[in-house]
Coordinates of C-alpha atoms in Angstrom, one line a residue:
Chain A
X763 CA 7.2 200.8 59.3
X764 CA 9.2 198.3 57.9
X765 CA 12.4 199.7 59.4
X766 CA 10.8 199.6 62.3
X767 CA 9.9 196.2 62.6
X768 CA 13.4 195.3 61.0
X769 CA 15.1 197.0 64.2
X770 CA 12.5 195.3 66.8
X771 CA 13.4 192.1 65.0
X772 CA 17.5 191.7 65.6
X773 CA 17.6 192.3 69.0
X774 CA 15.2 189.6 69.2
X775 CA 16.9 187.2 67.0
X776 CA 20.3 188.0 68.6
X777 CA 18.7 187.3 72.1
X778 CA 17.5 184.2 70.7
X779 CA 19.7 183.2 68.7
X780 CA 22.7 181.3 71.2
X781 CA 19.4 180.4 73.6
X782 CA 18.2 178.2 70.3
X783 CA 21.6 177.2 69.7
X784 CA 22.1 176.0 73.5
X785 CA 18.6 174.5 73.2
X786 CA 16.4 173.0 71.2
X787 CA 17.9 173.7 67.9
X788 CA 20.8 172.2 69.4
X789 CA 19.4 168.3 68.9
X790 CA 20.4 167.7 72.4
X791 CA 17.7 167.1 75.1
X792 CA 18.4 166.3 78.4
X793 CA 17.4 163.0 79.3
X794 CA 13.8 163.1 81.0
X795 CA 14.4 160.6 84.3
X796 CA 10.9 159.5 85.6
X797 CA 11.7 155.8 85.9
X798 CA 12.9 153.8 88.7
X799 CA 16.4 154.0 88.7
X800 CA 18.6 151.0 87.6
X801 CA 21.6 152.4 86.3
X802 CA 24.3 154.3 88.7
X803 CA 26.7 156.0 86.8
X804 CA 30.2 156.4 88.3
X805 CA 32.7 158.6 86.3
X806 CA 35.6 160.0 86.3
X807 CA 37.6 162.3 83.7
X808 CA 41.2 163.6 83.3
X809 CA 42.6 165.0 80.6
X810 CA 46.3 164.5 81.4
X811 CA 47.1 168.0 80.6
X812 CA 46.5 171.6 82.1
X813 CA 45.4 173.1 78.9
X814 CA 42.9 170.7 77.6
X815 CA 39.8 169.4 79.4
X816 CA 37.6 165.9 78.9
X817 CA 33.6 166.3 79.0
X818 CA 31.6 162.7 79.4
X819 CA 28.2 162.3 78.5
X820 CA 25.7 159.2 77.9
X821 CA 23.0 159.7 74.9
X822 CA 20.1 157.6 75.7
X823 CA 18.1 156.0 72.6
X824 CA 15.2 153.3 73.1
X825 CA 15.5 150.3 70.7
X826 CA 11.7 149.2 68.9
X827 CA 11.0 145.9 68.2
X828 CA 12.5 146.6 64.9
X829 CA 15.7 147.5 66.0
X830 CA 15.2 151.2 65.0
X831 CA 16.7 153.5 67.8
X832 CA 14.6 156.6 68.9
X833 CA 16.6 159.8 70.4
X834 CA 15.3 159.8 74.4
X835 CA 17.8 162.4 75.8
X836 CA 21.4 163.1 77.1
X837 CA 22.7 162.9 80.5
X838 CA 26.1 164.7 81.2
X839 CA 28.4 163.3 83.6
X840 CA 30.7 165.1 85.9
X841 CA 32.9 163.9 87.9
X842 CA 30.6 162.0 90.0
X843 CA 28.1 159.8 90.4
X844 CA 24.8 159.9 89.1
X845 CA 21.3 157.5 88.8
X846 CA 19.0 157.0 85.9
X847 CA 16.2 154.8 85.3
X848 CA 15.9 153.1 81.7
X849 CA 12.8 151.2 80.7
X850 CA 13.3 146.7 81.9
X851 CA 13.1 143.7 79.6
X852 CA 13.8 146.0 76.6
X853 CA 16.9 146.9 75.0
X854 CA 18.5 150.4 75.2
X855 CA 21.2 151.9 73.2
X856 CA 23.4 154.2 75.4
X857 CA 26.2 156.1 73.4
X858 CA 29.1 157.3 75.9
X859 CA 30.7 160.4 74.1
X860 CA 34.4 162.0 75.4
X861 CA 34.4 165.1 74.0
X862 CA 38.2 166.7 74.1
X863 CA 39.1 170.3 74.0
X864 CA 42.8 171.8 73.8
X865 CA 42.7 175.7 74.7
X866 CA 46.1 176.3 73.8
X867 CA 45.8 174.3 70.0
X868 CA 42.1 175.3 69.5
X869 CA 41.1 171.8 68.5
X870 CA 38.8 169.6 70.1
X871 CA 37.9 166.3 69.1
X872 CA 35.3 163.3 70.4
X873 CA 35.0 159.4 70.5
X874 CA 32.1 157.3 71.7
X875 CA 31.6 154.0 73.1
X876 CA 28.1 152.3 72.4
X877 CA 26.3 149.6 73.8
X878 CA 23.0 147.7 74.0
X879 CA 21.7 147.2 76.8
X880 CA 18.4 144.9 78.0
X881 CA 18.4 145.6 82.0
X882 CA 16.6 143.1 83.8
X883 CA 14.1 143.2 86.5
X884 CA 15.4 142.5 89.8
X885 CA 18.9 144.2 88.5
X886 CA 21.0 147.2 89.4
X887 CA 23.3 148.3 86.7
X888 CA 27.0 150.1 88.4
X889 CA 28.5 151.5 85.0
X890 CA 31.8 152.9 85.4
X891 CA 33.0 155.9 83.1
X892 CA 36.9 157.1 82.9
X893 CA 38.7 159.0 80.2
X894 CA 41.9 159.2 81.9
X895 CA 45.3 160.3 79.8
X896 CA 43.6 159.8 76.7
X897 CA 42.3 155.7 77.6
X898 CA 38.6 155.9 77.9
X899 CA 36.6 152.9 79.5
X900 CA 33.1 151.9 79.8
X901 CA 32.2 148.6 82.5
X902 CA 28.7 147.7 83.0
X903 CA 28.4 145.4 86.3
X904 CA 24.9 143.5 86.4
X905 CA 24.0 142.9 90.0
X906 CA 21.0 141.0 91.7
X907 CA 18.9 142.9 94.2
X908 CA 18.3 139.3 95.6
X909 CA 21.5 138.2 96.5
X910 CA 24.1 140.7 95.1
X911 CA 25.8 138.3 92.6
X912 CA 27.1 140.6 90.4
X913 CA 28.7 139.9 86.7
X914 CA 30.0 141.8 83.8
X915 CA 28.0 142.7 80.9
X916 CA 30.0 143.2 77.6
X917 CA 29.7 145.2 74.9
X918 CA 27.0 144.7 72.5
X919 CA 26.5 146.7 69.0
X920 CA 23.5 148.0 67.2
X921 CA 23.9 145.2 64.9
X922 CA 23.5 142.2 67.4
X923 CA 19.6 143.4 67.8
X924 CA 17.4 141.1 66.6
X925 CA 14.0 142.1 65.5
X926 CA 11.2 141.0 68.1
Chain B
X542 CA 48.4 171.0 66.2
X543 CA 46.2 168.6 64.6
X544 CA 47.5 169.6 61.3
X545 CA 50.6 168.4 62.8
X546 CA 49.1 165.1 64.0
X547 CA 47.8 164.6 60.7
X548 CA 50.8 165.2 59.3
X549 CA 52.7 162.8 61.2
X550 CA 50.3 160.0 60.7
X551 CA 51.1 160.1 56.9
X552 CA 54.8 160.7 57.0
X553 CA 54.7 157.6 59.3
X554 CA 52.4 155.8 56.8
X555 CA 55.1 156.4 54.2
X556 CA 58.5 155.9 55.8
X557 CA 57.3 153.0 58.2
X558 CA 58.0 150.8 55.3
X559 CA 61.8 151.4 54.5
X560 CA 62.2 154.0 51.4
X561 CA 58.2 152.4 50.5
X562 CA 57.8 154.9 47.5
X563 CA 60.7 153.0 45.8
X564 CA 59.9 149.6 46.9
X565 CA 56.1 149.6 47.6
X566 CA 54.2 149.3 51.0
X567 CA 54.3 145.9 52.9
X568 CA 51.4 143.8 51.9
X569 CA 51.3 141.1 54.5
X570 CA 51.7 141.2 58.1
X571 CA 55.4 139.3 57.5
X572 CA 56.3 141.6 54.7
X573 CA 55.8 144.6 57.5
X574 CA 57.8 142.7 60.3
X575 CA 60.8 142.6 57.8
X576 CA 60.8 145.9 56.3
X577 CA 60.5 148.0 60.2
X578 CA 63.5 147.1 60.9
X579 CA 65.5 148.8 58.9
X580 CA 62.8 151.9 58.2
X581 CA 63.5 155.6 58.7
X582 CA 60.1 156.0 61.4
X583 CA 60.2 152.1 62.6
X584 CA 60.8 150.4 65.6
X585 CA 61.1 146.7 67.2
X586 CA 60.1 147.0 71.1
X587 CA 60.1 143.8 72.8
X588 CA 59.1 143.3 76.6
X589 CA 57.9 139.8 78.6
X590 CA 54.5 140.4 80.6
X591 CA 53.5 138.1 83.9
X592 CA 50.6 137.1 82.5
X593 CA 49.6 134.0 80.8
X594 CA 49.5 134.2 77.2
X595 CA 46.2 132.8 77.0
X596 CA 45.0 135.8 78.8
X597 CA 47.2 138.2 76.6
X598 CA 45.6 136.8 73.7
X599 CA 42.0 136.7 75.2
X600 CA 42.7 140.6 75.9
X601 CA 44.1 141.3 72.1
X602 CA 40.7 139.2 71.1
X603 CA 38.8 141.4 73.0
X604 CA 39.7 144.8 73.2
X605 CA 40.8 145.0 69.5
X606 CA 38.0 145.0 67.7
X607 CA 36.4 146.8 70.7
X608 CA 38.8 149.5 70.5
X609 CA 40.5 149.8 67.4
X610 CA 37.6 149.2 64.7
X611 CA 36.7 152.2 63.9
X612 CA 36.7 155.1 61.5
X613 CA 38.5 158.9 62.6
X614 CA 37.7 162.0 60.7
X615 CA 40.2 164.7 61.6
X616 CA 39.8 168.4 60.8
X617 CA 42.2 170.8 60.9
X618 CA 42.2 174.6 59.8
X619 CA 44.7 177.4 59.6
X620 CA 44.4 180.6 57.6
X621 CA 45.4 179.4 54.3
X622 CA 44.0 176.1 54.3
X623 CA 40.9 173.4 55.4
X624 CA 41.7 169.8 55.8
X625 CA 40.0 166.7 56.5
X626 CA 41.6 163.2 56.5
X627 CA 38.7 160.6 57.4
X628 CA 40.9 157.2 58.3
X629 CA 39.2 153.8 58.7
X630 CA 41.1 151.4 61.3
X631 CA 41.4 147.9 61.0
X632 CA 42.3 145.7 63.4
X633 CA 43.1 142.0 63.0
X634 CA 43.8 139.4 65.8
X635 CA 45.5 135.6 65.4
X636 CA 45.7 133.3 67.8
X637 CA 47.3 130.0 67.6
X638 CA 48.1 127.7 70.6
X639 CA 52.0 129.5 70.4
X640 CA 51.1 132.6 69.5
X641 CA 49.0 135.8 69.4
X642 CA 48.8 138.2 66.6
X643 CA 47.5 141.5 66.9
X644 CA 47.7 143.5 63.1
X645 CA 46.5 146.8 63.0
X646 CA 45.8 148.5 59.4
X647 CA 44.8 152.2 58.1
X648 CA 43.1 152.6 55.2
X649 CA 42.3 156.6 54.3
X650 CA 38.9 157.1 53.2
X651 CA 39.5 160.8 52.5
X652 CA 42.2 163.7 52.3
X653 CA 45.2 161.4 51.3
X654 CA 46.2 160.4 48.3
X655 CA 47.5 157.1 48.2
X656 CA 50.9 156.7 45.2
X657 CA 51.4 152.9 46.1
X658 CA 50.0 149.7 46.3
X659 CA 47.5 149.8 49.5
X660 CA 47.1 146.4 51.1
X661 CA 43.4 145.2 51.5
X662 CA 42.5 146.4 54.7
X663 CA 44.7 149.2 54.8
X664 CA 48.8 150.1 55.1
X665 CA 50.1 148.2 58.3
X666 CA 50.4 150.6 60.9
X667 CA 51.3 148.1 63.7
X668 CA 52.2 144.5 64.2
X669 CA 52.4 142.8 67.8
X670 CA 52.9 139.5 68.3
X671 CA 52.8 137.7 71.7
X672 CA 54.3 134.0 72.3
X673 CA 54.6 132.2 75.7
X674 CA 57.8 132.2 77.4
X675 CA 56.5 129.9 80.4
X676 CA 53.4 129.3 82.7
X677 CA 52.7 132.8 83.7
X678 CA 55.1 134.7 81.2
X679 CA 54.1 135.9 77.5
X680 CA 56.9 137.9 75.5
X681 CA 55.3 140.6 73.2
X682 CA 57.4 141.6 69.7
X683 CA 56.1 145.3 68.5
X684 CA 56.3 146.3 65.1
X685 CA 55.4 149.9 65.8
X686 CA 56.0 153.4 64.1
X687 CA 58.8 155.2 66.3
X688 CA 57.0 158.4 66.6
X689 CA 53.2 159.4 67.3
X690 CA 50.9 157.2 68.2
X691 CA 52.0 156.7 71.6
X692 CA 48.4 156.5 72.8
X693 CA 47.7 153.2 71.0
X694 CA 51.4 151.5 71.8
X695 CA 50.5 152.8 75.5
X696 CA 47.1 150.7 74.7
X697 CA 48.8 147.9 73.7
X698 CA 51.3 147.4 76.6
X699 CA 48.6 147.9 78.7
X700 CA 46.7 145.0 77.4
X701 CA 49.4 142.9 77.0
X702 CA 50.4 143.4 81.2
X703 CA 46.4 143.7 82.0
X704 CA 47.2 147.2 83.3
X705 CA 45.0 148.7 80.9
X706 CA 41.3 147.6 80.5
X707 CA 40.1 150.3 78.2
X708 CA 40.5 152.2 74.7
X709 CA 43.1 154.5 73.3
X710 CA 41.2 157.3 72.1
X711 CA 42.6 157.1 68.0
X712 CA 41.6 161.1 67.9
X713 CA 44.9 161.6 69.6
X714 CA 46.7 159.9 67.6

């Protein structure tokens, strides 16, 4: 009986297995966009070489009054452009991640670029993405539904929020 | 391949300062722009920019601590052996009203073992210094390693001219 179950169970767990890993055991959600959209995401990735490929994503953590961050979900971005609505008049903390991978050295290798971000009513948000060659950039514009002025918005660190 | 990126980063670390086992690692910004000269992996690049140098120096202020603060942990494997070097980057920038300063330090946190005197804030790994030539010309003097790290120089020069606005990634370094 106990064999039996034993040889019901790994095909099971083997099916299961990579479908956890790919999932939920994973830590990474995908990024659940049911507000208005503010921020349109522009990218574009090159690794420089044939063998080797750049993937861009954007983590996307609320920011409590305390400053504490709280995991909302990851948006991957291709080569393209892409809209997502984060919450106005609070901050955000989004976390850009390049991750590298060389098929012909079997390494692979990731760097991040984070910032907070409070976006405003009344405001778009054009962020522009590039890893190209091995330079990776993140611009946040800031621009008025109003009138269109438009400004740059540097970058800001989890340390610069202040408790409300 | 990262073994061997790893590899150079240290042998760079160590011949950078001119024979430094004998003599001891530069402990000062000055003390590196006199030993590169004459040391086995160092070089002395100079090149003039049209750009103001108050905007080269607003860029080094910038993008420096933007870019270049920051810690790398490196893996690499091969069948005999497992490695991990954890490096902490630290960037410095001076401005004066004749002259820019851009220091750039490495400090291992883990895998290497350090047999001389560390500066605080890490060995020098790079020194550039920017001064203005006229209204719209700025002359930048690099203090750099003559092999690897062509990612950050590439960085750097782009700063200086204002070709490049964003970050070498210091994993491919």
């Amino acid at each position: 009986m106990q064999t039996l179950a034993r040889a019901a169970f790994y095909p099971i767990a083997r099916l299961l297995l990579p479908v956890c890993l790919l999932t939920a055991c994973s830590g990474i959600k995908p990024y659940p966009n049911t507000l208005e959209e503010n921020l349109h995401l522009h990218t574009m990735t090159e690794s420089g070489s044939l063998f080797s490929s750049v993937r861009a994503a954007v983590d996307i953590y609320r920011v409590n009054a305390r400053c504490q961050t709280e995991y909302q979900g990851t948006v991957a971005l291709d080569s393209s452009s892409k809209a997502i609505g984060i919450p106005v008049d609070q901050p955000s903390y989004l976390v850009f991640d390049f991750a590298s991978s060389s098929w012909l050295a079997s390494s692979s290798s990731s760097i991040s670029y984070d910032t907070l971000l409070t976006p405003r009513s009344g405001h778009d948000y054009d962020i522009e993405v590039s890893y190209l060659d091995d330079i990776y950039n993140v611009a946040i514009l800031e621009r008025q539904h109003r009138n269109g002025n438009s400004h740059d918005v540097g970058q800001r660190s989890l340390g610069e929020c202040t408790p409300r | 391949m990262k073994s061997a990126a790893a590899l150079t980063s240290i042998l760079v670390t160590v011949f950078l300062s001119g024979c430094a086992v004998m003599s001891g690692h530069p402990q000062t910004a000055e003390e590196f722009r006199k030993a590169v000269p004459g040391a086995y992996l160092g070089k002395v690049e100079s090149f003039e920019v049209n750009r103001p140098f108050r905007d080269v120096a607003g860029t080094f202020q910038k993008k420096a601590p933007e870019c270049l603060h920051m810690t790398i942990k490196t893996t690499s494997q091969t069948n005999m052996s497992y490695q991990v070097i954890v490096t902490t980057y630290n960037p410095t920038v001076l401005v004066s009203a004749d002259k820019a300063e851009l220091h750039l330090q490495q400090h291992h946190e883990a895998g290497v073992l350090n047999v001389t005197k560390e500066p605080e804030g890490g060995y020098y790994l790079l020194v550039a210094d920017a001064v203005p030539v006229d209204r719209n010309t700025t002359r930048v003097d690099l203090y750099r390693p003559s092999v690897g790290f062509d990612v950050l120089i590439k960085g750097i020069k782009g700063w200086a001219s204002g070709d490049i606005q964003g970050c070498p990634d210091l994993t491919k370094i």
